[in-house]
PDB file of C-alpha atoms in Angstrom:
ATOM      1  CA  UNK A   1     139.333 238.325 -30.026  1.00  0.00           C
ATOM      2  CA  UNK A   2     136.461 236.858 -30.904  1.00  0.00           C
ATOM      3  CA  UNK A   3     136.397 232.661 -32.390  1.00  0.00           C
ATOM      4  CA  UNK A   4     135.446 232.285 -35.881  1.00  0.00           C
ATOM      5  CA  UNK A   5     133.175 229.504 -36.571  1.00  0.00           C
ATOM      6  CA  UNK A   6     132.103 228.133 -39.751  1.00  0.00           C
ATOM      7  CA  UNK A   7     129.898 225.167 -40.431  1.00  0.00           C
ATOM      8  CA  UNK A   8     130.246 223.187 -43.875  1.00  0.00           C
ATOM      9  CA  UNK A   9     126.819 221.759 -43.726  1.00  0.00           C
ATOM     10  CA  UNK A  10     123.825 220.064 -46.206  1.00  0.00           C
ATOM     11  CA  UNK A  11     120.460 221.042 -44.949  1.00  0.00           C
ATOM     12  CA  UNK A  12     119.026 217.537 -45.059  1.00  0.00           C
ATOM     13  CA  UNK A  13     122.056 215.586 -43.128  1.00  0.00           C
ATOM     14  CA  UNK A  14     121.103 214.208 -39.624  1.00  0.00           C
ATOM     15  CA  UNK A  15     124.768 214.436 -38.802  1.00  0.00           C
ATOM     16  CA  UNK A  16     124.802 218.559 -39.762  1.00  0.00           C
ATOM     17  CA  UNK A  17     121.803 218.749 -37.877  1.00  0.00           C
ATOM     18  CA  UNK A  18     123.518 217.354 -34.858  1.00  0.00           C
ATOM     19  CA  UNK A  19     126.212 220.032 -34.904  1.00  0.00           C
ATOM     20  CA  UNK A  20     123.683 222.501 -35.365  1.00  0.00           C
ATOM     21  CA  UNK A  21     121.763 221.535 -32.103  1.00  0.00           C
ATOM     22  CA  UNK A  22     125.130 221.378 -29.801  1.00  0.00           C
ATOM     23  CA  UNK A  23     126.166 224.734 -31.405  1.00  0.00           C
ATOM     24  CA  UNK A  24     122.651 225.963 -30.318  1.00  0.00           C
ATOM     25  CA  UNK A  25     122.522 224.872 -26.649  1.00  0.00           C
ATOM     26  CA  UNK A  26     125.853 226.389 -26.061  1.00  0.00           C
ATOM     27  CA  UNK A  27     124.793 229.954 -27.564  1.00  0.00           C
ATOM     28  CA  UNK A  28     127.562 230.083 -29.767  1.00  0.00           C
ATOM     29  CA  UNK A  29     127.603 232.299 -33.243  1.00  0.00           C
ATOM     30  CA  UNK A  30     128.668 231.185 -36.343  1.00  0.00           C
ATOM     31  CA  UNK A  31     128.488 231.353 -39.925  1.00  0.00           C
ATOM     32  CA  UNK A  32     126.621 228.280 -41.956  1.00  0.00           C
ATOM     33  CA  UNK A  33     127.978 227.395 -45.410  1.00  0.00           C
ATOM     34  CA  UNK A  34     125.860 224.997 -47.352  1.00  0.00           C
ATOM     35  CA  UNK A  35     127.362 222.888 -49.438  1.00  0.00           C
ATOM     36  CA  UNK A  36     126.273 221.386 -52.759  1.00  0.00           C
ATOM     37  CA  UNK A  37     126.986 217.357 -52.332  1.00  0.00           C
ATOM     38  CA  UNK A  38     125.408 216.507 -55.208  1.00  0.00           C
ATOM     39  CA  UNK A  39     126.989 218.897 -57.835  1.00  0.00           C
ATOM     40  CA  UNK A  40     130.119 220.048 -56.751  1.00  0.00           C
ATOM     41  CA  UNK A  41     131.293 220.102 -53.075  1.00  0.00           C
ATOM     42  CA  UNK A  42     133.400 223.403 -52.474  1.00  0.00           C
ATOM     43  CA  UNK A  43     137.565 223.836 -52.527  1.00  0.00           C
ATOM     44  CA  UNK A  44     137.030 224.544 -48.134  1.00  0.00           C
ATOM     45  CA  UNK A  45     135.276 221.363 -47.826  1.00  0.00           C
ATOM     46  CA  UNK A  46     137.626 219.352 -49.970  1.00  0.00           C
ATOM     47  CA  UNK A  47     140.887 221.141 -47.790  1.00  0.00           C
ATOM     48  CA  UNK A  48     139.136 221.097 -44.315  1.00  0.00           C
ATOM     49  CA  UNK A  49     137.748 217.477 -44.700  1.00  0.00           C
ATOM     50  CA  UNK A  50     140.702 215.732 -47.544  1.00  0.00           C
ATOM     51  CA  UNK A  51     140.123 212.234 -46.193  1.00  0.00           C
ATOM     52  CA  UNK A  52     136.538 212.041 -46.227  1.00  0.00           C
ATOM     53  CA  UNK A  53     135.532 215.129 -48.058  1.00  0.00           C
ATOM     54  CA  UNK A  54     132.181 214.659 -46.307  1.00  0.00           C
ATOM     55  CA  UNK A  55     130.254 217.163 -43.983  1.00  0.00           C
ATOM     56  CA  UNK A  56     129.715 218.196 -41.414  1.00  0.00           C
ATOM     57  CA  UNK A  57     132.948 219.871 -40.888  1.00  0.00           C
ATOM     58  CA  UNK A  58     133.512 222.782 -38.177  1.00  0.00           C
ATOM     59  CA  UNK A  59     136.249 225.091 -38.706  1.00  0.00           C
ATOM     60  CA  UNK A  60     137.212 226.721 -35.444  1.00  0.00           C
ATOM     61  CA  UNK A  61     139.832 229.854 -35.612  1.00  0.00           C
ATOM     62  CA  UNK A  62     140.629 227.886 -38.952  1.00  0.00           C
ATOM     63  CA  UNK A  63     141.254 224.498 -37.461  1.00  0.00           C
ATOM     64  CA  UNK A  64     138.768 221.802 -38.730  1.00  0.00           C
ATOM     65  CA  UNK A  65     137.026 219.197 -36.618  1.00  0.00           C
ATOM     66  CA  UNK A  66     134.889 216.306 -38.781  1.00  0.00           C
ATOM     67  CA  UNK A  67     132.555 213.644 -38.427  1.00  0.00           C
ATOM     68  CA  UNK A  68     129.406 214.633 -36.270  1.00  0.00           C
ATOM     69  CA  UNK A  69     130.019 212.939 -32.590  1.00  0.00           C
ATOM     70  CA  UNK A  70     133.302 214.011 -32.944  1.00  0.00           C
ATOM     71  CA  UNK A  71     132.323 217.711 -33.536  1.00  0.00           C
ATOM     72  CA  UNK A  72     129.864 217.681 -30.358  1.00  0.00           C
ATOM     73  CA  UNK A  73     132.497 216.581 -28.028  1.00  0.00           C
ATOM     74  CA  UNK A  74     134.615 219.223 -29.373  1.00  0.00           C
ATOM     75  CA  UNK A  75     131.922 221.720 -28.900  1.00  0.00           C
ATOM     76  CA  UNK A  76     131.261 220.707 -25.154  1.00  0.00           C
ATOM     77  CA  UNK A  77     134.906 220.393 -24.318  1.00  0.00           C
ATOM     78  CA  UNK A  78     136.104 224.074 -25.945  1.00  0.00           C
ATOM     79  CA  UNK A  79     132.808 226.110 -24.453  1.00  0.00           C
ATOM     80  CA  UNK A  80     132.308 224.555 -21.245  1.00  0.00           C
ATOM     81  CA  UNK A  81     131.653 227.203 -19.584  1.00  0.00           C
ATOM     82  CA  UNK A  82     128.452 226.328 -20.514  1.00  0.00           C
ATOM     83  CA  UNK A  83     125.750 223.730 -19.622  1.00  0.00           C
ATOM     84  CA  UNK A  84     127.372 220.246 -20.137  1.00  0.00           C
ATOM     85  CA  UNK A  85     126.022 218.133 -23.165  1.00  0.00           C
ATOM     86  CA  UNK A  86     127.992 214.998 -21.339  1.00  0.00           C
ATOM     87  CA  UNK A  87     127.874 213.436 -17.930  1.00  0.00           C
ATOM     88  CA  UNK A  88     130.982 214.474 -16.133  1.00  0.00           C
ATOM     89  CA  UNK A  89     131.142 210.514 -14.510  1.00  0.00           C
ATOM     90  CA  UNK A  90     133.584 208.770 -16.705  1.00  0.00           C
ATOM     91  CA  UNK A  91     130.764 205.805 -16.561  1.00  0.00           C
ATOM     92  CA  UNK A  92     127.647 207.705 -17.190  1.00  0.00           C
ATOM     93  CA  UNK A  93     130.033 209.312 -19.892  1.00  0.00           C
ATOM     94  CA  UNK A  94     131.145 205.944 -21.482  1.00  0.00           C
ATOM     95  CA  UNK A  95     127.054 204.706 -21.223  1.00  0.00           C
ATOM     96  CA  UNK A  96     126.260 207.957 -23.333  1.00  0.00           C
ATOM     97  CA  UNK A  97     129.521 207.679 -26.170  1.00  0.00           C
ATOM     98  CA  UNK A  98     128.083 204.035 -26.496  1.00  0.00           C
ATOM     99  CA  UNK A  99     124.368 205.281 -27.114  1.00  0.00           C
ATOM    100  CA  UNK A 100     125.353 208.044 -29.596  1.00  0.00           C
ATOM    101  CA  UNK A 101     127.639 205.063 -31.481  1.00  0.00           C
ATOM    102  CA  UNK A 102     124.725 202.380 -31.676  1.00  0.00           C
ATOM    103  CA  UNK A 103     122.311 205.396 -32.728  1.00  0.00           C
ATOM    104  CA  UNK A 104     125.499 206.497 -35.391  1.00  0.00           C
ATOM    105  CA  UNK A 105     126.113 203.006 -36.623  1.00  0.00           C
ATOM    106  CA  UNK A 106     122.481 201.032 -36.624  1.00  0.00           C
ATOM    107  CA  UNK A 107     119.542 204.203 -36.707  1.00  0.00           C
ATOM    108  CA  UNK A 108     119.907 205.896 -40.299  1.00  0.00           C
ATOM    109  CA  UNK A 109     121.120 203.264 -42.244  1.00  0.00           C
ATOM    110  CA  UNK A 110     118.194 200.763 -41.200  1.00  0.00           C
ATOM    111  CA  UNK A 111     115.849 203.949 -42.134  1.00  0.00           C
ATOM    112  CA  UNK A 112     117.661 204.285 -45.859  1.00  0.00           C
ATOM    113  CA  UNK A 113     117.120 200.579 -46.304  1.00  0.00           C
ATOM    114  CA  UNK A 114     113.477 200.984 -45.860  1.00  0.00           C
ATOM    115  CA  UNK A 115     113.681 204.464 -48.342  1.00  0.00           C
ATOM    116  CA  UNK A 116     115.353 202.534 -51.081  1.00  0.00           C
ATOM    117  CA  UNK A 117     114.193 198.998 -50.661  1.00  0.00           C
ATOM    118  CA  UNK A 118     110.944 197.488 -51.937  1.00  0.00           C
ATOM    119  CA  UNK A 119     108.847 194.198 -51.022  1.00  0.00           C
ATOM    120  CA  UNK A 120     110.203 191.274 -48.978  1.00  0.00           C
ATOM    121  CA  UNK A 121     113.434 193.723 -48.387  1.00  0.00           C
ATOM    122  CA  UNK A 122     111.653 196.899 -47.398  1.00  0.00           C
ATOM    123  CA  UNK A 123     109.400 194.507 -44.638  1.00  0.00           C
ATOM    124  CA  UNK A 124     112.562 193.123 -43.583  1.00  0.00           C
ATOM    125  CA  UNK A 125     113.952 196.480 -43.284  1.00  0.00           C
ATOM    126  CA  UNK A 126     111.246 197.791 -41.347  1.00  0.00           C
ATOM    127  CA  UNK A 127     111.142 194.983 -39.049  1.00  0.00           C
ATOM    128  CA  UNK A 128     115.206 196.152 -38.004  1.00  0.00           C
ATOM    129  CA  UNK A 129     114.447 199.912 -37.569  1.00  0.00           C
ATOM    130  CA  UNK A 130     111.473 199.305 -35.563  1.00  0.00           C
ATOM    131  CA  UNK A 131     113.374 196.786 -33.506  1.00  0.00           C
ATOM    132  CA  UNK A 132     116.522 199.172 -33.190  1.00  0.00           C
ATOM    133  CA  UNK A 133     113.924 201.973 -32.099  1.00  0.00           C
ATOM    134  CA  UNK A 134     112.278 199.744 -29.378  1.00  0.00           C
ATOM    135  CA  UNK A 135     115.967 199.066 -28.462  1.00  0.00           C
ATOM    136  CA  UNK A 136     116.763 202.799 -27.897  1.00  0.00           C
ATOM    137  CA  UNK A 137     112.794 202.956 -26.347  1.00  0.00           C
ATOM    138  CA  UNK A 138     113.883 200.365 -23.558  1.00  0.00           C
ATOM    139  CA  UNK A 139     117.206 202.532 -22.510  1.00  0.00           C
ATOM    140  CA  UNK A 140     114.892 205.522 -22.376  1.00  0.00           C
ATOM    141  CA  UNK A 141     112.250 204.129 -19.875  1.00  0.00           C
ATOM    142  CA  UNK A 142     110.676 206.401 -17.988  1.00  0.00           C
ATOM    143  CA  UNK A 143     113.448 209.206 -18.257  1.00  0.00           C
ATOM    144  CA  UNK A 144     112.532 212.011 -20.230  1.00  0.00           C
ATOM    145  CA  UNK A 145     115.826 212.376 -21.780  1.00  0.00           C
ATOM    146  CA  UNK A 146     118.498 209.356 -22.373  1.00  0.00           C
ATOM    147  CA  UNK A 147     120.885 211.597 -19.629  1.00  0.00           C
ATOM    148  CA  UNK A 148     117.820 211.544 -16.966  1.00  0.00           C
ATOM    149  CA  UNK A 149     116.458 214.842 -16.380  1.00  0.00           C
ATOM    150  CA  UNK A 150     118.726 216.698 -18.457  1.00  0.00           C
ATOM    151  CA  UNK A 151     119.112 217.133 -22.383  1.00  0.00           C
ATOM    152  CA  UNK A 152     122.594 215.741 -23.600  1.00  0.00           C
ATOM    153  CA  UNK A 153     124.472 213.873 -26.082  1.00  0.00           C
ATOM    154  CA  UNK A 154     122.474 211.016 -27.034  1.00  0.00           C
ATOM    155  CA  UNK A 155     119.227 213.077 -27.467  1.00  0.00           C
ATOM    156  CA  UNK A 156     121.393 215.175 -29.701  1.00  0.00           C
ATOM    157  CA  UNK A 157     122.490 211.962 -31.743  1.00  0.00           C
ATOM    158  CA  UNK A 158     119.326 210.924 -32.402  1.00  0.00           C
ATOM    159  CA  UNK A 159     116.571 213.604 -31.995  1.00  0.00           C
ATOM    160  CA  UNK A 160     117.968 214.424 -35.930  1.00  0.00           C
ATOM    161  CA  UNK A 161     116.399 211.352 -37.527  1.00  0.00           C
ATOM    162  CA  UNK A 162     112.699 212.453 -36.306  1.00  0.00           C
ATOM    163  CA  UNK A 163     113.091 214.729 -39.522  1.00  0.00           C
ATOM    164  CA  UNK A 164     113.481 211.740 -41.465  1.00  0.00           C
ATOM    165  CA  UNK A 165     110.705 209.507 -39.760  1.00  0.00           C
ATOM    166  CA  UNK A 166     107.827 210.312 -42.296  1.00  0.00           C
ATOM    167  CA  UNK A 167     109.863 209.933 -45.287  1.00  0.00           C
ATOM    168  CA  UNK A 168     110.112 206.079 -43.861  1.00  0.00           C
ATOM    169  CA  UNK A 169     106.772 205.866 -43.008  1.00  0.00           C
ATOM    170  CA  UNK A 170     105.194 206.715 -45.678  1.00  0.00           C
ATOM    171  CA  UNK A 171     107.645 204.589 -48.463  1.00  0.00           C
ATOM    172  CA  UNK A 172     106.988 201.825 -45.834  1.00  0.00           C
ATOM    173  CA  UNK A 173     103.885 201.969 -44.478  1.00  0.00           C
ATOM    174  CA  UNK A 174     103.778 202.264 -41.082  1.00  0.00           C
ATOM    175  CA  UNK A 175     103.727 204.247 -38.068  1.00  0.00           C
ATOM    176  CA  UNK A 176     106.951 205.458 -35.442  1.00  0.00           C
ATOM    177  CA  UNK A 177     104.451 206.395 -33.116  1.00  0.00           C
ATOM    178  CA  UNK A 178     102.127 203.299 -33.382  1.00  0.00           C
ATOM    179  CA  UNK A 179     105.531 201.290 -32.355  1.00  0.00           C
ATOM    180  CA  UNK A 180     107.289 203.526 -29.757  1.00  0.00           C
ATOM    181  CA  UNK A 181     105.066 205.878 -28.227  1.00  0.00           C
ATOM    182  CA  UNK A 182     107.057 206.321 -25.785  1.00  0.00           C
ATOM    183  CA  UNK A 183     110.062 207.496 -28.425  1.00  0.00           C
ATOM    184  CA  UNK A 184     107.905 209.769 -30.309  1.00  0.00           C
ATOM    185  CA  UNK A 185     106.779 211.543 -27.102  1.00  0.00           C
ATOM    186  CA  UNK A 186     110.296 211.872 -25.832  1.00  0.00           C
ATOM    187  CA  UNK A 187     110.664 214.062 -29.397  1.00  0.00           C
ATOM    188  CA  UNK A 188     107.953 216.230 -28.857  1.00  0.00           C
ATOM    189  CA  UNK A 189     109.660 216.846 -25.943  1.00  0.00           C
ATOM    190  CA  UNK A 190     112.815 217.893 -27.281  1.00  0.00           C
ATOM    191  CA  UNK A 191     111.445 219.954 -29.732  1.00  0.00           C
ATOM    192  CA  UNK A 192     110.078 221.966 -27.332  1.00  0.00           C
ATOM    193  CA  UNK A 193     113.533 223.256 -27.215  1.00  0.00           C
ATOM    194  CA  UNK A 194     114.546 226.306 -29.224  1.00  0.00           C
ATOM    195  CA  UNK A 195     117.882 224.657 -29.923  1.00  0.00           C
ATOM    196  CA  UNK A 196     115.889 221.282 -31.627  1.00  0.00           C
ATOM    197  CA  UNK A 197     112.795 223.006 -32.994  1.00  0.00           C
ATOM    198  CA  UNK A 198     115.144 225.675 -34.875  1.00  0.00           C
ATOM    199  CA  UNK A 199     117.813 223.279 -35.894  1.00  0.00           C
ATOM    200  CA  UNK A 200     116.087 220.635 -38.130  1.00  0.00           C
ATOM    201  CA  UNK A 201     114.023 221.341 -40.714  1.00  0.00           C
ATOM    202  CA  UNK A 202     110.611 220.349 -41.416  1.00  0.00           C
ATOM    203  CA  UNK A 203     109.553 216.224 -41.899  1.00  0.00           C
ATOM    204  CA  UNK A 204     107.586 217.185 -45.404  1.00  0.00           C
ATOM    205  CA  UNK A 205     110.577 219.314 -46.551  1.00  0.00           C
ATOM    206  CA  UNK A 206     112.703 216.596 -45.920  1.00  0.00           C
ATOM    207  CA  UNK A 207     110.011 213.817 -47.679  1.00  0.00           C
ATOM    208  CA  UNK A 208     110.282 216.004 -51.124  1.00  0.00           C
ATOM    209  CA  UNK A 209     114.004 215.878 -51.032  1.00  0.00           C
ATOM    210  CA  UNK A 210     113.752 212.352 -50.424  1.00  0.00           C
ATOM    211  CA  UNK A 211     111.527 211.794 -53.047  1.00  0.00           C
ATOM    212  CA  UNK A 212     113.421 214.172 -55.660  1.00  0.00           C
ATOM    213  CA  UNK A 213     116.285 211.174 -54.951  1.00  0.00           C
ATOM    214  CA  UNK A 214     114.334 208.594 -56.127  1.00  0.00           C
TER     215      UNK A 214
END
């Protein structure tokens, strides 16, 4: 018998986008339910996800699995019969769950700062993200993905946000690639993956939702 998969998803959400890449690399089939966060979220989302009530939530053979790291491991662990999106050494492991948290905890919210923020605040705001992306820019180096030669977990965390970068850039003024050249190129790089470049939707799309917020 075949596994039923459903996403609960919003098309804009880095952290649905996440889930959507992982469920890509493995090959796996599913069916995507969009939800409407800003009207009325749906009766499933509200039963699979009661404590949050937030997306994205995966519902495997009826079972749900929330928050987006979470999900990933999940989806590496039950189909891994497949190409690994984690190290199998506990430490290079541990080095990649802490690179997917500081992307999780510091990357996005810095980047809404700048979106909803204005003058001495929105400078100050920029000043963080670009500093947090030089941060993630240094543990890159010269790799071309954060795992080394192979595309994993923490380029999953945080290839999402690219779709996001010109909505900061142009409410703030500046320029990813004019700070981390070296970040933007690793991106171009991962979208030359079918699983990326199919996965997250397109920066101007995303800049007229943005701006339909505001």
């Amino acid at each position: 018998m075949a596994d039923e998969v459903i996403l609960l998803d919003f098309w804009p959400s880095v952290f649905g986008m996440r889930v959507r890449i992982a469920l890509a690399e493995k090959g796996i089939e599913y069916e995507y339910r969009g939800e409407d966060l800003w009207n009325k979220k749906s009766s499933l989302l509200l039963e699979m996800n009661p404590v949050h009530k937030k997306i994205p939530v995966l519902i495997h053979n009826g079972k749900p699995v929330c928050e987006s790291l979470v999900i990933v491991e999940y989806i590496d662990e039950v189909w891994n019969d497949r190409a690994p999106l984690l190290p199998s050494i506990p430490y290079h492991k541990a080095q990649a769950r802490f690179w997917a948290d500081y992307v999780h905890k510091m990357v996005n919210d810095l980047g809404r700062k700048i979106q909803w923020s204005r003058g001495e605040k929105q400078e100050a705001a920029k000043k963080e993200f670009i500093e947090c992306l030089k941060v993630l820019e240094g543990e890159l180096g010269e790799k071309p993905y954060f795992g080394g030669e192979t595309f994993g977990f923490v380029d999953i965390a945080l290839v999402p946000s690219h779709s996001w970068f010109y909505t900061y850039e142009t409410v703030g003024n500046f320029s990813v690639e004019a700070e981390c050249p070296k970040l933007i190129a690793w991106a171009k790089r991962c979208f030359e993956r079918e699983s990326v470049s199919k996965s997250l939707p397109d920066q101007h799309k995303v800049y007229n939702f943005a701006m339909g917020l505001s």
